[in-house]
XYZ file of C-alpha atoms in Angstrom:
359
model
C 0.000 0.000 0.000
C 0.982 3.607 -0.477
C 3.002 5.487 2.127
C 0.808 8.549 1.567
C -1.775 7.390 4.105
C -1.899 8.439 7.752
C -3.989 5.637 9.266
C -4.422 1.891 8.918
C -7.696 0.338 10.118
C -8.063 -3.388 10.642
C -11.728 -4.383 10.916
C -12.578 -8.078 11.419
C -15.509 -10.060 10.163
C -17.664 -12.034 12.544
C -19.001 -15.550 12.878
C -21.829 -16.454 15.245
C -21.184 -19.562 17.318
C -24.733 -19.832 18.670
C -27.782 -17.635 19.221
C -29.555 -17.479 15.859
C -32.704 -15.402 15.259
C -32.580 -14.274 18.877
C -31.189 -10.776 18.307
C -34.422 -9.190 17.088
C -36.203 -10.473 20.195
C -33.684 -8.998 22.639
C -32.162 -12.425 23.197
C -28.661 -13.800 23.750
C -25.958 -14.338 21.111
C -22.386 -15.684 21.168
C -20.412 -14.378 18.172
C -16.699 -13.826 17.770
C -14.625 -11.483 15.623
C -12.626 -13.297 12.937
C -8.963 -13.146 12.006
C -10.109 -12.485 8.432
C -10.487 -8.720 8.120
C -11.164 -5.624 6.048
C -8.292 -3.152 5.856
C -8.659 0.579 5.231
C -5.597 2.747 4.708
C -6.584 6.398 4.529
C -5.794 10.017 5.176
C -8.036 13.050 5.692
C -9.270 14.928 2.650
C -12.104 17.273 1.641
C -14.158 14.739 -0.322
C -14.254 10.929 -0.241
C -12.073 9.140 -2.778
C -11.809 5.430 -2.045
C -10.476 2.482 -4.022
C -11.880 -1.005 -3.415
C -9.500 -3.860 -4.205
C -12.386 -6.342 -4.074
C -14.305 -4.502 -6.801
C -11.221 -3.069 -8.530
C -12.748 0.372 -8.763
C -12.266 3.851 -7.352
C -15.184 6.104 -6.441
C -15.282 9.783 -5.481
C -18.173 11.611 -3.836
C -18.919 14.455 -1.463
C -19.334 13.897 2.280
C -22.869 15.291 1.863
C -23.823 12.916 -0.978
C -26.851 10.933 0.208
C -27.761 9.280 -3.091
C -27.849 5.505 -2.766
C -26.070 3.488 -5.429
C -27.120 0.028 -4.201
C -23.472 -1.016 -4.062
C -20.543 -1.007 -1.624
C -20.337 2.789 -1.521
C -23.681 2.932 0.302
C -21.932 1.594 3.412
C -19.484 4.501 3.252
C -22.092 7.169 2.476
C -24.298 5.744 5.210
C -21.623 6.409 7.833
C -21.694 10.099 6.960
C -25.505 10.184 6.920
C -25.804 8.586 10.371
C -23.047 10.717 11.893
C -24.639 13.874 10.491
C -27.997 12.882 12.011
C -26.191 12.662 15.365
C -24.673 16.118 14.977
C -21.178 15.112 13.819
C -19.551 16.650 10.736
C -16.398 14.679 9.912
C -14.452 15.605 6.801
C -13.668 13.289 3.925
C -10.789 10.917 3.235
C -8.669 9.434 0.506
C -8.010 5.742 0.944
C -7.857 2.136 -0.180
C -9.970 -0.814 0.962
C -8.419 -4.277 0.915
C -8.013 -7.264 3.239
C -8.674 -10.986 3.251
C -12.325 -11.024 4.392
C -14.304 -12.575 1.530
C -17.516 -10.887 0.426
C -20.792 -12.792 0.613
C -19.250 -15.525 2.733
C -21.504 -15.270 5.789
C -18.734 -13.495 7.728
C -20.426 -10.084 7.806
C -18.259 -8.146 5.381
C -20.822 -5.314 5.485
C -20.471 -4.731 9.244
C -16.697 -4.994 8.843
C -16.736 -2.234 6.202
C -19.035 -0.002 8.275
C -16.805 -0.278 11.331
C -13.663 0.315 9.278
C -15.025 3.630 8.035
C -16.590 4.620 11.371
C -13.418 3.830 13.324
C -11.292 5.828 10.881
C -13.588 8.866 11.033
C -13.724 8.606 14.814
C -9.918 8.652 15.041
C -9.054 11.066 12.238
C -11.653 13.638 13.258
C -11.529 13.083 17.017
C -15.241 12.317 17.393
C -14.783 10.712 20.814
C -17.128 7.763 20.183
C -16.874 4.618 22.315
C -16.694 1.180 20.737
C -20.260 0.480 21.850
C -21.414 3.692 20.200
C -19.517 2.868 17.011
C -21.372 -0.449 16.888
C -24.780 1.184 17.407
C -24.170 3.831 14.759
C -22.880 1.239 12.291
C -26.052 -0.801 12.795
C -28.021 2.309 11.917
C -26.056 2.612 8.672
C -27.431 -0.778 7.731
C -30.955 -0.167 9.036
C -31.554 3.475 8.107
C -29.418 4.071 5.013
C -28.737 0.740 3.312
C -32.191 -0.549 4.260
C -31.300 -3.930 5.766
C -33.199 -4.887 8.925
C -30.331 -6.440 10.894
C -29.824 -6.647 14.628
C -26.848 -5.298 16.575
C -24.875 -8.558 16.823
C -22.637 -8.216 13.762
C -21.502 -4.674 14.472
C -21.037 -5.372 18.188
C -18.797 -8.368 17.519
C -16.698 -6.435 14.990
C -16.335 -3.480 17.379
C -15.766 -5.343 20.653
C -14.280 -8.702 19.766
C -11.276 -9.988 21.706
C -8.576 -12.426 20.608
C -9.059 -15.988 21.934
C -12.541 -15.086 23.204
C -16.154 -15.193 22.104
C -18.522 -12.345 22.971
C -21.569 -13.159 25.099
C -24.070 -10.392 24.352
C -27.556 -9.623 25.646
C -28.970 -7.855 22.577
C -31.771 -6.345 24.654
C -29.608 -4.527 27.203
C -26.263 -4.591 25.306
C -24.635 -6.014 28.438
C -21.746 -8.238 27.363
C -18.797 -10.253 28.578
C -15.946 -12.055 26.884
C -15.768 -15.842 27.145
C -12.476 -17.768 26.704
C -12.305 -19.860 23.540
C -9.837 -22.784 23.369
C -6.710 -21.836 21.433
C -6.309 -25.374 20.076
C -9.789 -25.388 18.488
C -10.495 -24.064 15.009
C -13.852 -22.882 13.693
C -14.385 -24.167 10.161
C -16.817 -21.930 8.272
C -18.301 -23.780 5.306
C -20.221 -21.614 2.853
C -22.556 -23.866 0.885
C -22.661 -21.700 -2.229
C -26.452 -21.675 -1.897
C -27.817 -18.179 -2.452
C -30.419 -17.292 0.145
C -33.243 -16.728 -2.301
C -35.869 -17.249 0.394
C -34.119 -15.337 3.110
C -35.919 -11.993 2.858
C -39.469 -13.322 2.741
C -38.841 -16.204 5.157
C -36.857 -14.043 7.600
C -39.544 -11.358 7.631
C -42.260 -13.968 8.100
C -40.478 -15.574 11.075
C -39.748 -12.196 12.613
C -43.355 -11.055 12.323
C -44.546 -14.292 13.918
C -42.272 -14.112 16.965
C -42.783 -10.381 17.456
C -46.558 -10.834 17.350
C -46.243 -13.678 19.857
C -44.195 -11.539 22.228
C -46.731 -8.733 21.912
C -49.501 -11.167 22.794
C -47.539 -12.245 25.871
C -46.727 -8.649 26.813
C -42.942 -9.014 26.965
C -40.216 -6.876 25.451
C -37.483 -9.500 25.453
C -37.485 -13.232 24.796
C -35.144 -13.767 27.764
C -38.119 -13.030 30.037
C -39.827 -16.195 28.816
C -39.635 -19.876 29.688
C -41.102 -22.802 27.775
C -44.233 -22.984 29.960
C -45.041 -19.302 29.291
C -46.195 -19.907 25.711
C -49.762 -21.038 26.340
C -52.369 -18.948 24.560
C -50.307 -18.557 21.387
C -51.211 -19.966 18.002
C -49.448 -23.242 17.095
C -47.169 -21.379 14.677
C -46.290 -18.710 17.243
C -45.589 -21.358 19.881
C -43.372 -23.299 17.464
C -41.314 -20.283 16.369
C -41.034 -18.483 19.706
C -40.444 -21.795 21.465
C -37.320 -22.224 19.368
C -36.099 -18.735 20.354
C -36.670 -19.409 24.063
C -34.739 -22.685 23.849
C -31.975 -20.990 21.859
C -31.503 -18.401 24.614
C -31.116 -21.271 27.074
C -28.593 -22.937 24.768
C -26.499 -19.775 24.556
C -26.283 -19.715 28.344
C -25.310 -23.409 28.391
C -22.747 -22.804 25.663
C -21.128 -20.045 27.716
C -20.980 -22.335 30.763
C -19.360 -25.162 28.786
C -16.745 -22.816 27.290
C -15.932 -21.319 30.672
C -15.116 -24.759 32.014
C -13.277 -25.754 28.827
C -15.637 -28.605 27.929
C -15.499 -28.437 24.136
C -17.369 -31.730 23.692
C -20.350 -30.441 25.667
C -20.164 -27.169 23.741
C -20.245 -29.106 20.480
C -23.303 -31.056 21.618
C -25.125 -27.769 22.243
C -24.337 -26.655 18.687
C -25.738 -29.846 17.165
C -28.944 -29.584 19.213
C -29.257 -25.962 18.096
C -29.044 -26.990 14.451
C -31.704 -29.659 14.775
C -34.023 -27.232 16.556
C -33.621 -24.395 14.041
C -34.080 -26.844 11.168
C -37.169 -28.476 12.617
C -38.948 -25.667 14.448
C -37.767 -22.470 12.761
C -37.502 -24.215 9.378
C -34.491 -22.095 8.482
C -32.214 -24.823 7.115
C -31.937 -26.487 3.703
C -30.666 -29.874 2.447
C -27.178 -28.518 1.805
C -26.780 -27.087 5.327
C -28.155 -30.276 6.887
C -25.681 -32.306 4.843
C -22.720 -30.191 5.984
C -23.707 -30.518 9.645
C -24.325 -34.269 9.465
C -21.114 -34.908 7.516
C -19.034 -32.714 9.830
C -20.198 -34.587 12.907
C -19.665 -37.959 11.222
C -16.122 -36.895 10.250
C -15.239 -36.093 13.855
C -16.205 -32.472 14.509
C -17.047 -31.673 18.134
C -20.176 -29.958 16.877
C -21.669 -28.166 13.896
C -24.664 -26.058 12.966
C -25.865 -23.518 10.448
C -24.725 -19.966 11.180
C -26.385 -16.775 10.043
C -29.980 -16.447 8.937
C -30.102 -19.826 7.206
C -31.947 -20.889 4.027
C -28.521 -21.297 2.455
C -25.342 -19.492 3.393
C -22.912 -21.041 5.839
C -22.459 -23.650 8.554
C -19.735 -23.916 11.184
C -17.909 -26.921 12.586
C -15.518 -27.117 15.549
C -12.387 -29.257 15.205
C -8.902 -29.561 16.666
C -6.604 -27.012 15.023
C -4.107 -29.740 14.151
C -6.743 -31.531 12.044
C -8.571 -28.518 10.607
C -6.971 -28.455 7.150
C -7.518 -32.167 6.509
C -11.034 -32.015 7.916
C -11.998 -29.019 5.778
C -10.686 -30.647 2.604
C -12.546 -33.884 3.294
C -15.758 -32.019 4.103
C -15.505 -30.048 0.878
C -14.818 -33.116 -1.256
C -17.824 -34.974 0.093
C -20.028 -31.920 -0.327
C -18.957 -31.401 -3.938
C -19.754 -35.031 -4.730
C -23.232 -34.637 -3.237
C -23.952 -31.139 -4.612
C -21.845 -30.668 -7.769
C -24.034 -27.739 -8.843
C -22.715 -25.511 -6.021
C -19.394 -23.737 -5.560
C -18.606 -23.936 -1.831
C -15.954 -22.004 0.083
C -14.205 -23.031 3.300
C -12.499 -20.728 5.802
C -10.572 -21.601 8.964
C -11.297 -19.013 11.639
C -9.818 -18.056 15.005
C -11.264 -15.390 17.352
C -9.659 -11.982 16.906
C -9.590 -8.507 18.394
C -12.197 -6.009 17.302
C -11.625 -3.057 14.989
C -8.349 -1.199 15.546
C -6.814 1.988 14.160
C -3.080 2.689 14.045
C -0.990 5.602 12.784
C 1.231 4.854 9.806
């Protein structure tokens, strides 16, 4: 990279270990920041001129440009829009985006990009924003400017991740703690190559069902509920919200097993989570089920779909010493079963959250 830049930002991706479809009910999640990252090297300028290595293009626009392009620049423009709405007026920058975080891989490249830009602006223009605030504002970029109805988990993990730890987050209160993750265990992220064609309609349908159920029960957060609190709901509401309630319990169990270093028990929780989300939230697909079943049969401690589901990625936990061989075997078997897809496999370790350094 050029020596003309003043700052280097390293912004990780994220992978969620457990706690799926709980974030929009104020539930528990257990993500971690990844060692795959987005990098932004930049210096202050009047306008925004940024080159993306991933898209091999350079774009220039004003800091007051609010026109959406429906491409990667919306995540940059959105940072300025959200900061302006909060009363901040940072200047522009000239920079280059690169890194090894793959796009569309289920590792939250969008949150990684948002935090890279937000963290740079915070440092270069002395905005004085905390990491928690950076996460909240970056979520608003996605919600209010880009138009994606995501929860806070992705941005929080990218902002507040810690090396060798997962992040136990209550998405309702934003209370969090770090949980030790075994250094000799690797997270294998297996992207199925299945585009989530159903994800928008199915996600919105599930969300409406559980939110209506919580309204019927008069609660603001799913963590207030236990299994025997769901009487009086429709069968569909009881099925969907019942999954969420059990998933909150599983996140708590997962944290307990990690704290005592019991990776086998942790893996069992992941497998149970996958079966529950597949059966009762109906968010899986044949390809994801195959990856989970094959991973467990090939010796993984545990596996489950990660992310919204209906395609996308699954995770498996294996000993670091066996991760490469395991990942290759898993991929080969998958490609024999589903030759029409182009899968991708990434070996992940928990990393620190977004960081900014002077060059």
